[in-house]
Coordinates of C-alpha atoms and ligand atoms in Angstrom, one line a residue:
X1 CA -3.3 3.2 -21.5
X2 CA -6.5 3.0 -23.6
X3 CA -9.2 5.1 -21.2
X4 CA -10.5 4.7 -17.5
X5 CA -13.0 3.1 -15.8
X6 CA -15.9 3.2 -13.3
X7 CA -15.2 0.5 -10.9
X8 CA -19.2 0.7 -9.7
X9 CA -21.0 1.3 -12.7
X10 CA -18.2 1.1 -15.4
X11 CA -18.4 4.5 -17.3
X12 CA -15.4 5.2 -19.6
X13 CA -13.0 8.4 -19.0
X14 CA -11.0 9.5 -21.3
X15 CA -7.0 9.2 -20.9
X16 CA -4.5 11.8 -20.8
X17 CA -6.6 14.0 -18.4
X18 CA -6.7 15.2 -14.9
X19 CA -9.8 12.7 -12.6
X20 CA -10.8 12.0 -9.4
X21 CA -14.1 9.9 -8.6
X22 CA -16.5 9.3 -11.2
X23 CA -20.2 11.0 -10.5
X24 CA -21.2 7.7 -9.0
X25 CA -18.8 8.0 -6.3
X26 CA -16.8 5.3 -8.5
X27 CA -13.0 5.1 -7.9
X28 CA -11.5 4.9 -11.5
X29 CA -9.8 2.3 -12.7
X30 CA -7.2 2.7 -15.8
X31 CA -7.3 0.3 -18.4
X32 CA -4.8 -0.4 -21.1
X33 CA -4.9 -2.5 -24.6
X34 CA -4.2 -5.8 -23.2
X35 CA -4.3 -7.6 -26.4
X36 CA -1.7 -5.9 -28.1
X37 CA 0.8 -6.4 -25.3
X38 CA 0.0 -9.9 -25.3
X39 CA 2.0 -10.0 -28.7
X40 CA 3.8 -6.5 -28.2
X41 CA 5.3 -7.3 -24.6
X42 CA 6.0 -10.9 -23.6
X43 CA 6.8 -11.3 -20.1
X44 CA 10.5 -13.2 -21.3
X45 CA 11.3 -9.2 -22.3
X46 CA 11.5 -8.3 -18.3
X47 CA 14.7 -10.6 -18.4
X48 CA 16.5 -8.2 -20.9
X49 CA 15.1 -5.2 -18.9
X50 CA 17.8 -3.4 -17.3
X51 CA 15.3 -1.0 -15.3
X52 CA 15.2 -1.9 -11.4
X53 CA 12.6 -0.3 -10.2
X54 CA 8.8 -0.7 -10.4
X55 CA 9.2 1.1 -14.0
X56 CA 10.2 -2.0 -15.5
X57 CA 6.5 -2.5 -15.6
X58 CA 6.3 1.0 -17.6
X59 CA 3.8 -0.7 -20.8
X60 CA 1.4 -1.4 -17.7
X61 CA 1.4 2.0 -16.3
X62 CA -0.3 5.2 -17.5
X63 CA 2.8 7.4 -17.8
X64 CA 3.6 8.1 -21.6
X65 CA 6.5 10.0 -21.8
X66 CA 9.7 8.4 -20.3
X67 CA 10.6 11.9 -19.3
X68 CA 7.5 12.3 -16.3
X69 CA 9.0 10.0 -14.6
X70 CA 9.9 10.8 -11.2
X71 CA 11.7 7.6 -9.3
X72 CA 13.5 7.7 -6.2
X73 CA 14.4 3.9 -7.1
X74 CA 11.0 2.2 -5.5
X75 CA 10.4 -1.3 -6.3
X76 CA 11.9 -4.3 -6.8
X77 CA 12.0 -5.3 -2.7
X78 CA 13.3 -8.6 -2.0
X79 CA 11.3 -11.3 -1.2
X80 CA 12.7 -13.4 1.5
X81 CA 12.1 -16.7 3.1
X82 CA 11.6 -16.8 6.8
X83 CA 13.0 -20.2 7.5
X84 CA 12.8 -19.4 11.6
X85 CA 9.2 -18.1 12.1
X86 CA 8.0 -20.2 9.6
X87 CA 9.0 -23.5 11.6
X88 CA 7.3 -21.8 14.7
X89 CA 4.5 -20.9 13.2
X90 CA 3.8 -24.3 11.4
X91 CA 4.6 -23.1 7.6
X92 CA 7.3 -24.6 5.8
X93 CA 7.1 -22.2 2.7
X94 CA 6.8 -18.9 4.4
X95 CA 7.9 -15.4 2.4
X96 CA 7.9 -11.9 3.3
X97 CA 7.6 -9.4 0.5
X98 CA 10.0 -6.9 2.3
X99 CA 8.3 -3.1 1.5
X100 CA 10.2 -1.3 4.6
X101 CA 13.5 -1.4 1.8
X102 CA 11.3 1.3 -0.6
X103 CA 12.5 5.1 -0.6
X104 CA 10.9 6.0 2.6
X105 CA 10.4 3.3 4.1
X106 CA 7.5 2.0 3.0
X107 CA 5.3 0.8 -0.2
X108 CA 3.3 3.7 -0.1
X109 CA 6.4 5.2 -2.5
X110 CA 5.0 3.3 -5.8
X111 CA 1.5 4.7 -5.6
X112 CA 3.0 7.9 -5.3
X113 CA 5.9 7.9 -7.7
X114 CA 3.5 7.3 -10.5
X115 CA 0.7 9.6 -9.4
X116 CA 3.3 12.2 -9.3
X117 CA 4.9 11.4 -12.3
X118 CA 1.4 12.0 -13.7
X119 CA 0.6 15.0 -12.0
X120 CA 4.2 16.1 -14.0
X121 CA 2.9 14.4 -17.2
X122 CA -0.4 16.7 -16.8
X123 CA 1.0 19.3 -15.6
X124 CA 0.0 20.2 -11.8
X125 CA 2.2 22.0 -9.8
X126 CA 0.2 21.7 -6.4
X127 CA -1.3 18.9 -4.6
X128 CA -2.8 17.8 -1.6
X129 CA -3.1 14.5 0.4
X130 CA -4.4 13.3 3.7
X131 CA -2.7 10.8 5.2
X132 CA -2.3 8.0 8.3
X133 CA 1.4 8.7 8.0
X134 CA 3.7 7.1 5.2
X135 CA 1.9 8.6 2.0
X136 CA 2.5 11.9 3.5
X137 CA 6.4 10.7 4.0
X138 CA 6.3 9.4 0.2
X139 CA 4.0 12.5 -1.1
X140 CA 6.4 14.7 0.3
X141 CA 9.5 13.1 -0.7
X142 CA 8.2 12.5 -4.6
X143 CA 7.0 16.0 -5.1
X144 CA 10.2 17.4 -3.6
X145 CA 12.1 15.5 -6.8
X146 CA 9.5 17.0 -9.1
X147 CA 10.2 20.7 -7.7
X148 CA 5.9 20.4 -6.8
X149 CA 4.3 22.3 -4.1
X150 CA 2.7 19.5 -1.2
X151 CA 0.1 19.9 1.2
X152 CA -0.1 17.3 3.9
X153 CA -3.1 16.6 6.7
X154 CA -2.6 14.0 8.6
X155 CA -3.5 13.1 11.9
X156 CA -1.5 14.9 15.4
X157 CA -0.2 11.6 16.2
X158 CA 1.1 10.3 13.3
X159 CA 4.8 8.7 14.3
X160 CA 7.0 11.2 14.8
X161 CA 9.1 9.7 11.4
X162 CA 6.1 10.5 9.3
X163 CA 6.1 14.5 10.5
X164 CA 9.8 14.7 10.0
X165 CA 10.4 13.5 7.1
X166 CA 7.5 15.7 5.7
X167 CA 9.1 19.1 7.1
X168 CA 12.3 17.8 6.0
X169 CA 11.1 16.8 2.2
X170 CA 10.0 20.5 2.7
X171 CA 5.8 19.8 2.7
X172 CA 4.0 22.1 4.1
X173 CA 2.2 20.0 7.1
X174 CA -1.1 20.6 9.1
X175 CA -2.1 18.7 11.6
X176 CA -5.3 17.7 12.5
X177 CA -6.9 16.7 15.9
X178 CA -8.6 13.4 14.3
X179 CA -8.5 10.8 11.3
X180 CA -7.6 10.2 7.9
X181 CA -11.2 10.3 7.2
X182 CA -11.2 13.5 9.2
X183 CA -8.0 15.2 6.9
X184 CA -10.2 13.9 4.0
X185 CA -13.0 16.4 4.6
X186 CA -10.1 18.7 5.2
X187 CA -8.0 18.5 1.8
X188 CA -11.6 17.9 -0.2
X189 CA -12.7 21.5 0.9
X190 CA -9.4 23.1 0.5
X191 CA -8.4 21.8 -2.7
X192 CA -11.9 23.1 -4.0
X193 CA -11.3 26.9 -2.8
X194 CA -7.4 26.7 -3.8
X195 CA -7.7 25.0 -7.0
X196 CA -5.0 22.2 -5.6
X197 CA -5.2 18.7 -6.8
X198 CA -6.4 16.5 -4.5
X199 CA -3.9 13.2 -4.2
X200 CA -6.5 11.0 -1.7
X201 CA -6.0 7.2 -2.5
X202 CA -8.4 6.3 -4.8
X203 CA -10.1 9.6 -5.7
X204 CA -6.7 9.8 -7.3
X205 CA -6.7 6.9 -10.1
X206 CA -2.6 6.6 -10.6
X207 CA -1.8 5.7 -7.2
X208 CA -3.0 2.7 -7.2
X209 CA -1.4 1.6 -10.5
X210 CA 1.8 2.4 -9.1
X211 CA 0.7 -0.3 -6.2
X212 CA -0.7 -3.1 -8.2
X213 CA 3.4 -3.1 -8.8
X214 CA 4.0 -5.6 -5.7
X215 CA 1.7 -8.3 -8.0
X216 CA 3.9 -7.9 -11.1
X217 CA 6.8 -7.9 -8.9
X218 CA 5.5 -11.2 -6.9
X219 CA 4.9 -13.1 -9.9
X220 CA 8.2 -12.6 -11.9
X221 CA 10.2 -13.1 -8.4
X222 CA 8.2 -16.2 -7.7
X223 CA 9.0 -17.2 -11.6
X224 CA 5.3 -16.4 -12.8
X225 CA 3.7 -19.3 -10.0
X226 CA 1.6 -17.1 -7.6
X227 CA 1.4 -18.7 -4.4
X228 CA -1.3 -20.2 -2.5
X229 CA -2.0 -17.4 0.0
X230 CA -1.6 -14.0 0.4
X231 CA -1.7 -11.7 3.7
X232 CA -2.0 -7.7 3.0
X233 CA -2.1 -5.7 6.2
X234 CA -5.4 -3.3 4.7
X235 CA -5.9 0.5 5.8
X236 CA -7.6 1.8 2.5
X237 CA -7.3 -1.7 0.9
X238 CA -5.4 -0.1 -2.1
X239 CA -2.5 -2.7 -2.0
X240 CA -4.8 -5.5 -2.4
X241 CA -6.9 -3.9 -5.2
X242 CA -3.7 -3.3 -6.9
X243 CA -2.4 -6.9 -6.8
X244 CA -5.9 -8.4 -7.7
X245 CA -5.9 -5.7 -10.9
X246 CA -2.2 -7.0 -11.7
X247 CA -3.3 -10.6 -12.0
X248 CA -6.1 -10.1 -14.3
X249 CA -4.0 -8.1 -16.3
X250 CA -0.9 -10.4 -16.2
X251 CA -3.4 -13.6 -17.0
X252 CA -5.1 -11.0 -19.9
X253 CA -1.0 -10.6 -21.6
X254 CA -0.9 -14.5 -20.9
X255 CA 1.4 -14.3 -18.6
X256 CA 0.0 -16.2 -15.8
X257 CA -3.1 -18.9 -15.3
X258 CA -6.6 -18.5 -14.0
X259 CA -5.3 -19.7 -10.5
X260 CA -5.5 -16.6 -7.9
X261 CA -4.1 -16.7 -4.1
X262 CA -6.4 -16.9 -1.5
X263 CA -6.1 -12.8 -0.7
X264 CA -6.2 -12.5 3.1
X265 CA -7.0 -9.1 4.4
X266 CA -5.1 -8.3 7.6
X267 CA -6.8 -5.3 10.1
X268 CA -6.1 -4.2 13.8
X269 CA -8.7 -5.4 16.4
X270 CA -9.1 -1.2 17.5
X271 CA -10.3 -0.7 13.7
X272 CA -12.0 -3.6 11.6
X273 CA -14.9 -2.2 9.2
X274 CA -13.5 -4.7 6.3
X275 CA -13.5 -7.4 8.5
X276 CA -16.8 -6.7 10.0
X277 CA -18.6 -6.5 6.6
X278 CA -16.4 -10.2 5.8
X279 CA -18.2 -11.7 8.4
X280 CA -22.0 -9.9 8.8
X281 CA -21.5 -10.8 5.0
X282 CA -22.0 -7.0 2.9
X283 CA -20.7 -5.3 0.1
X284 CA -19.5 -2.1 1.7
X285 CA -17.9 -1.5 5.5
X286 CA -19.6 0.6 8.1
X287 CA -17.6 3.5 9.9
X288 CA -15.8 2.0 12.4
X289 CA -16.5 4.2 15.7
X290 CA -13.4 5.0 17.6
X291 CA -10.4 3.6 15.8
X292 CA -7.3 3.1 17.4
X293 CA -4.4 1.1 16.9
X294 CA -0.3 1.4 16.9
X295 CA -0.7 0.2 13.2
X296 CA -1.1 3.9 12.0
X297 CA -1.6 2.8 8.4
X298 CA -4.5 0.5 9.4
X299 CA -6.5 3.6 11.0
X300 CA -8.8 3.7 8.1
X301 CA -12.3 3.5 9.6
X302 CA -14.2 4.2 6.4
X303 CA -12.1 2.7 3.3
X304 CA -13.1 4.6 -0.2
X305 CA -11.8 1.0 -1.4
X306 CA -13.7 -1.4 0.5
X307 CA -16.5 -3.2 -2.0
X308 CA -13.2 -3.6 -4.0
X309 CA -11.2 -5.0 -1.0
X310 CA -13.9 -7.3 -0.3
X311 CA -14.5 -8.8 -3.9
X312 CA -11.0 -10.2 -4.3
X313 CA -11.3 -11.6 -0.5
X314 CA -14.5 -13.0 -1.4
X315 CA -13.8 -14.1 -5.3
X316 CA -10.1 -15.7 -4.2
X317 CA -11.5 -17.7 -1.6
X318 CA -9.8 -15.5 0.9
X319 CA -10.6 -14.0 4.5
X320 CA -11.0 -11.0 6.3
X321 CA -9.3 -11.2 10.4
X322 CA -8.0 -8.8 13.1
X323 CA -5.5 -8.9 15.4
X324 CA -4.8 -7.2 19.0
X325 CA -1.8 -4.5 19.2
X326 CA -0.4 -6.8 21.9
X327 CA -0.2 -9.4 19.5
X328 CA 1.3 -7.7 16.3
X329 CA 3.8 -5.5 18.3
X330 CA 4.7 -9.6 20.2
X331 CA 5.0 -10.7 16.6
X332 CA 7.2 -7.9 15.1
X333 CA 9.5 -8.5 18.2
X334 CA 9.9 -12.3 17.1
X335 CA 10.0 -12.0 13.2
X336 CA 12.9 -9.4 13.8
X337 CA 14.9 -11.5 16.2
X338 CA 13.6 -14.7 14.0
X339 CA 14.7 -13.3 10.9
X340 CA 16.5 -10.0 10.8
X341 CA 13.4 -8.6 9.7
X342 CA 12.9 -5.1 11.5
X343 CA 8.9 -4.8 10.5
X344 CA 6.3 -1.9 10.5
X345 CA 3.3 -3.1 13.2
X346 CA 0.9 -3.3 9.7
X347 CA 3.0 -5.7 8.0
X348 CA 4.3 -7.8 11.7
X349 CA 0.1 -8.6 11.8
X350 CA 0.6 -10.5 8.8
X351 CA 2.9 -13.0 10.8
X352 CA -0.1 -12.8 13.7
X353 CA -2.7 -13.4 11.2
X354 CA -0.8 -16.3 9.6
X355 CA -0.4 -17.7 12.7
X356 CA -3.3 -18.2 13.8
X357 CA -4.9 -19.3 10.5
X358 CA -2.4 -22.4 10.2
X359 CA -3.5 -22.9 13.3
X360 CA -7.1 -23.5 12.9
X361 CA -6.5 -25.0 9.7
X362 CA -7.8 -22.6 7.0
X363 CA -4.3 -23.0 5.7
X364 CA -2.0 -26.0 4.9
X365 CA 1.3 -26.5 6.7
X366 CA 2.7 -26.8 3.2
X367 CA 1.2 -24.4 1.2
X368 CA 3.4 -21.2 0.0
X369 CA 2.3 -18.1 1.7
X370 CA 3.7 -14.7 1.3
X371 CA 3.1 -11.9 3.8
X372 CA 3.7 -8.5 2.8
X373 CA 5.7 -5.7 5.3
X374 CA 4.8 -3.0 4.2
X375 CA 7.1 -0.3 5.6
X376 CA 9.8 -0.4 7.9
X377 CA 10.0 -0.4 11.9
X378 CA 12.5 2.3 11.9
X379 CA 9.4 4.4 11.3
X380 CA 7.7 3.7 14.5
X381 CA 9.9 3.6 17.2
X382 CA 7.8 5.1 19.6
X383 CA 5.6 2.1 19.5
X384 CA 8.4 -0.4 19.6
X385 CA 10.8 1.8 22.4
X386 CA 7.0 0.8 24.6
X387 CA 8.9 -3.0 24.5
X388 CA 12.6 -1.6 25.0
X389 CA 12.5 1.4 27.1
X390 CA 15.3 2.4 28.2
X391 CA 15.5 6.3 29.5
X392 CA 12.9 8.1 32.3
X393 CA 10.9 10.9 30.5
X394 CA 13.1 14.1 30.3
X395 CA 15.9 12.3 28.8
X396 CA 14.6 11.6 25.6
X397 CA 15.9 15.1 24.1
X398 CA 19.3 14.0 25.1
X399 CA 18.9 11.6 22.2
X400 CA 21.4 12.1 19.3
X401 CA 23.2 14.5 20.9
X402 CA 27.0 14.5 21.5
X403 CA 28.3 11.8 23.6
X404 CA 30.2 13.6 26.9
X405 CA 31.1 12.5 29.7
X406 CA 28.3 13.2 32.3
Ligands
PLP501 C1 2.8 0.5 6.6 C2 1.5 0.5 6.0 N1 0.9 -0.7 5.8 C3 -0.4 -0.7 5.3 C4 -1.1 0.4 5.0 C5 -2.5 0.2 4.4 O1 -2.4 0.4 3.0 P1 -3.6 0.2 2.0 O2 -4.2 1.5 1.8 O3 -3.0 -0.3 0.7 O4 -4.5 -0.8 2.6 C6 -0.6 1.6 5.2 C7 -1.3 2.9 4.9 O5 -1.1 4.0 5.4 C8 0.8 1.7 5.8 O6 1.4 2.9 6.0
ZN502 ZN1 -19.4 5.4 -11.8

């Protein structure tokens, strides 16, 4: 790691230190010396590597002492080929980047294994994120194996999972009659009267380096060939943005070419400001009025990210499309009984989206697409028990208990 960035008007930061947005409202970007990993770290040394995690990428993440590190084993998800819905849905080359295997259950653990291996590095002790649900579940979880104090604000009705796990991981939990955008106001105020670091995506520049993970990852799983297409179900964007980084780095180090995917940004109909700046054609999203949508990580109505999400839709020839509830909860139903695949409703709209692109033809039948899951369905069964109900209300708190006779 050489310095940081402005990704709006590209003022350097200096590295080694403590940042959040740059005075332009910039998110920061970290940059490293590219040039002397080209020669220093040839991609042939991953084979020899006998880190599996998303540490085995350590020369292309900010931490510099081995001993920060705080890993719960995230990374390094399988990447599986879904012969079954990819006949139905017309795509003979179809892969799902399988994120629901990460320590809790969900990708949001690589952002926040390397921001709080940071925090460590720099020495905070307590932090502060709002959240949609599973970067509270991974906040809490890291900064319980760093011994750091956590304060979480996310929104009252978060799936139950997320809430649990966050008690559990022993966070200390608010929750907050509203949105993400709502909990941002929240933990932006508080963390200026109590001195806490604030962990927001993007306002916090690590997180995002942990993410830009799944590219490295894609690449050396898919041999260093990207593939032709790429479907990211997008909340803050941050996935994305850390892909689109990773290739530019990669092709920087030589490792790859100059060909990109076509990056296909995935929303929920009940809240679509990326998508509705795709098509009216702008730089930046609009707040989306009263979002709602069983794809709690998509609730994002006013992403920090979004001139970034939209340049690598725009620059990789990609697209920007929504999808109903109805649809991605009917298509998280088939791609589990299709392919053993038990999906969070974020990543399941990937399969929707897919669909319907092959469909209309924006996509060949045999080009290589890979759609990311990015958590796991065992975090949301309230919104998959709506398709398999099977108890009257009252009888839910007999759940888990012992099994007598009745
Ligand atoms: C399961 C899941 N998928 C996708 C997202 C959106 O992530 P990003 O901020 O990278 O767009 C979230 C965010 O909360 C999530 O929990
Ligand atoms: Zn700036």
């Amino acid at each position: 790691m050489t310095h940081l960035e402005c990704s709006l008007c590209s003022r350097n930061f200096e590295a080694g230190r403590l940042w959040n947005l740059c005075e332009c409202g910039g998110p920061l970007l970290v940059r490293y010396d590219l040039t002397r990993l080209r020669t220093e770290w040839p991609r042939t040394a991953l084979s020899h590597s006998a880190v599996n995690s998303m540490w085995r990428y350590a020369p292309v993440l900010p931490i510099r002492h081995r001993n920060s590190i705080v890993s719960l084993g995230e990374g390094m998800t399988p990447l599986l080929l879904a012969r079954r819905t990819g006949a139905r849905i017309g795509a003979a080359d179809l892969l799902v980047k399988d994120e629901g295997l990460n320590p809790t259950g969900s990708f949001k653990a690589r952002g926040l294994s390397c921001a709080i291996s940071m925090c460590v590095e720099l020495g905070v002790k307590i932090i502060a994120i709002p959240s949609a649900g599973n970067a509270a579940s991974a906040l809490s979880a890291y900064a319980a194996a760093a011994g750091l104090e956590a304060h979480i604000f996310m929104p009252r009705d978060v799936p139950q999972a997320n809430f649990i796990e966050c008690k559990a991981y022993g966070a200390h939990v608010t929750l907050v009659d509203g949105l993400i955008s709502d909990c941002g106001r929240i933990v932006a105020e508080r963390c200026r009267a109590e001195g806490w670091f604030d962990i927001s995506t993007l306002k916090e520049p690590y997180r995002i380096e942990g993410k830009k993970t799944m590219g490295y990852e894609l690449a050396e799983q898919l041999d260093w060939n990207l593939p032709d297409a790429i479907f990211y179900p997008a909340g803050g964007g941050v996935g994305m943005i850390g892909m689109w980084k990773a290739f530019a780095e990669m092709e920087a180090m030589g490792w790859i070419g100059p060909g990109r995917p076509k990056m296909i940004a995935v929303q929920a109909e009940g809240c679509q400001p990326i998508v509705r700046a795709f098509e009216e054609g702008t730089e930046a999203s609009r707040y989306w009025d009263g979002a709602s949508t069983v794809a709690s990580g998509l609730r994002v109505p006013k992403p920090l990210g979004d001139r970034l999400t939209l340049r690598a839709v725009r620059e990789s020839a990609g697209c920007a499309l929504a999808v109903s509830d109805r649809d991605l909860m009917d298509a998280a139903v088939r791609l589990a009984s299709e392919e053993g695949i038990f999906a969070a409703p974020e990543g399941a709209a990937c399969v929707a989206a897919a669909e319907r692109l092959i469909r209309e033809g924006f996509l060949g039948s045999s080009q290589r697409i890979v759609l990311y899951n990015t958590g796991s369905g065992l975090k949301y069964l309230e919104a998959y028990s709506v398709r398999f109900p099977r108890m009257a209300a009252g009888d839910a708190d007999k759940l888990g208990g012992l099994i007598t006779p009745r």
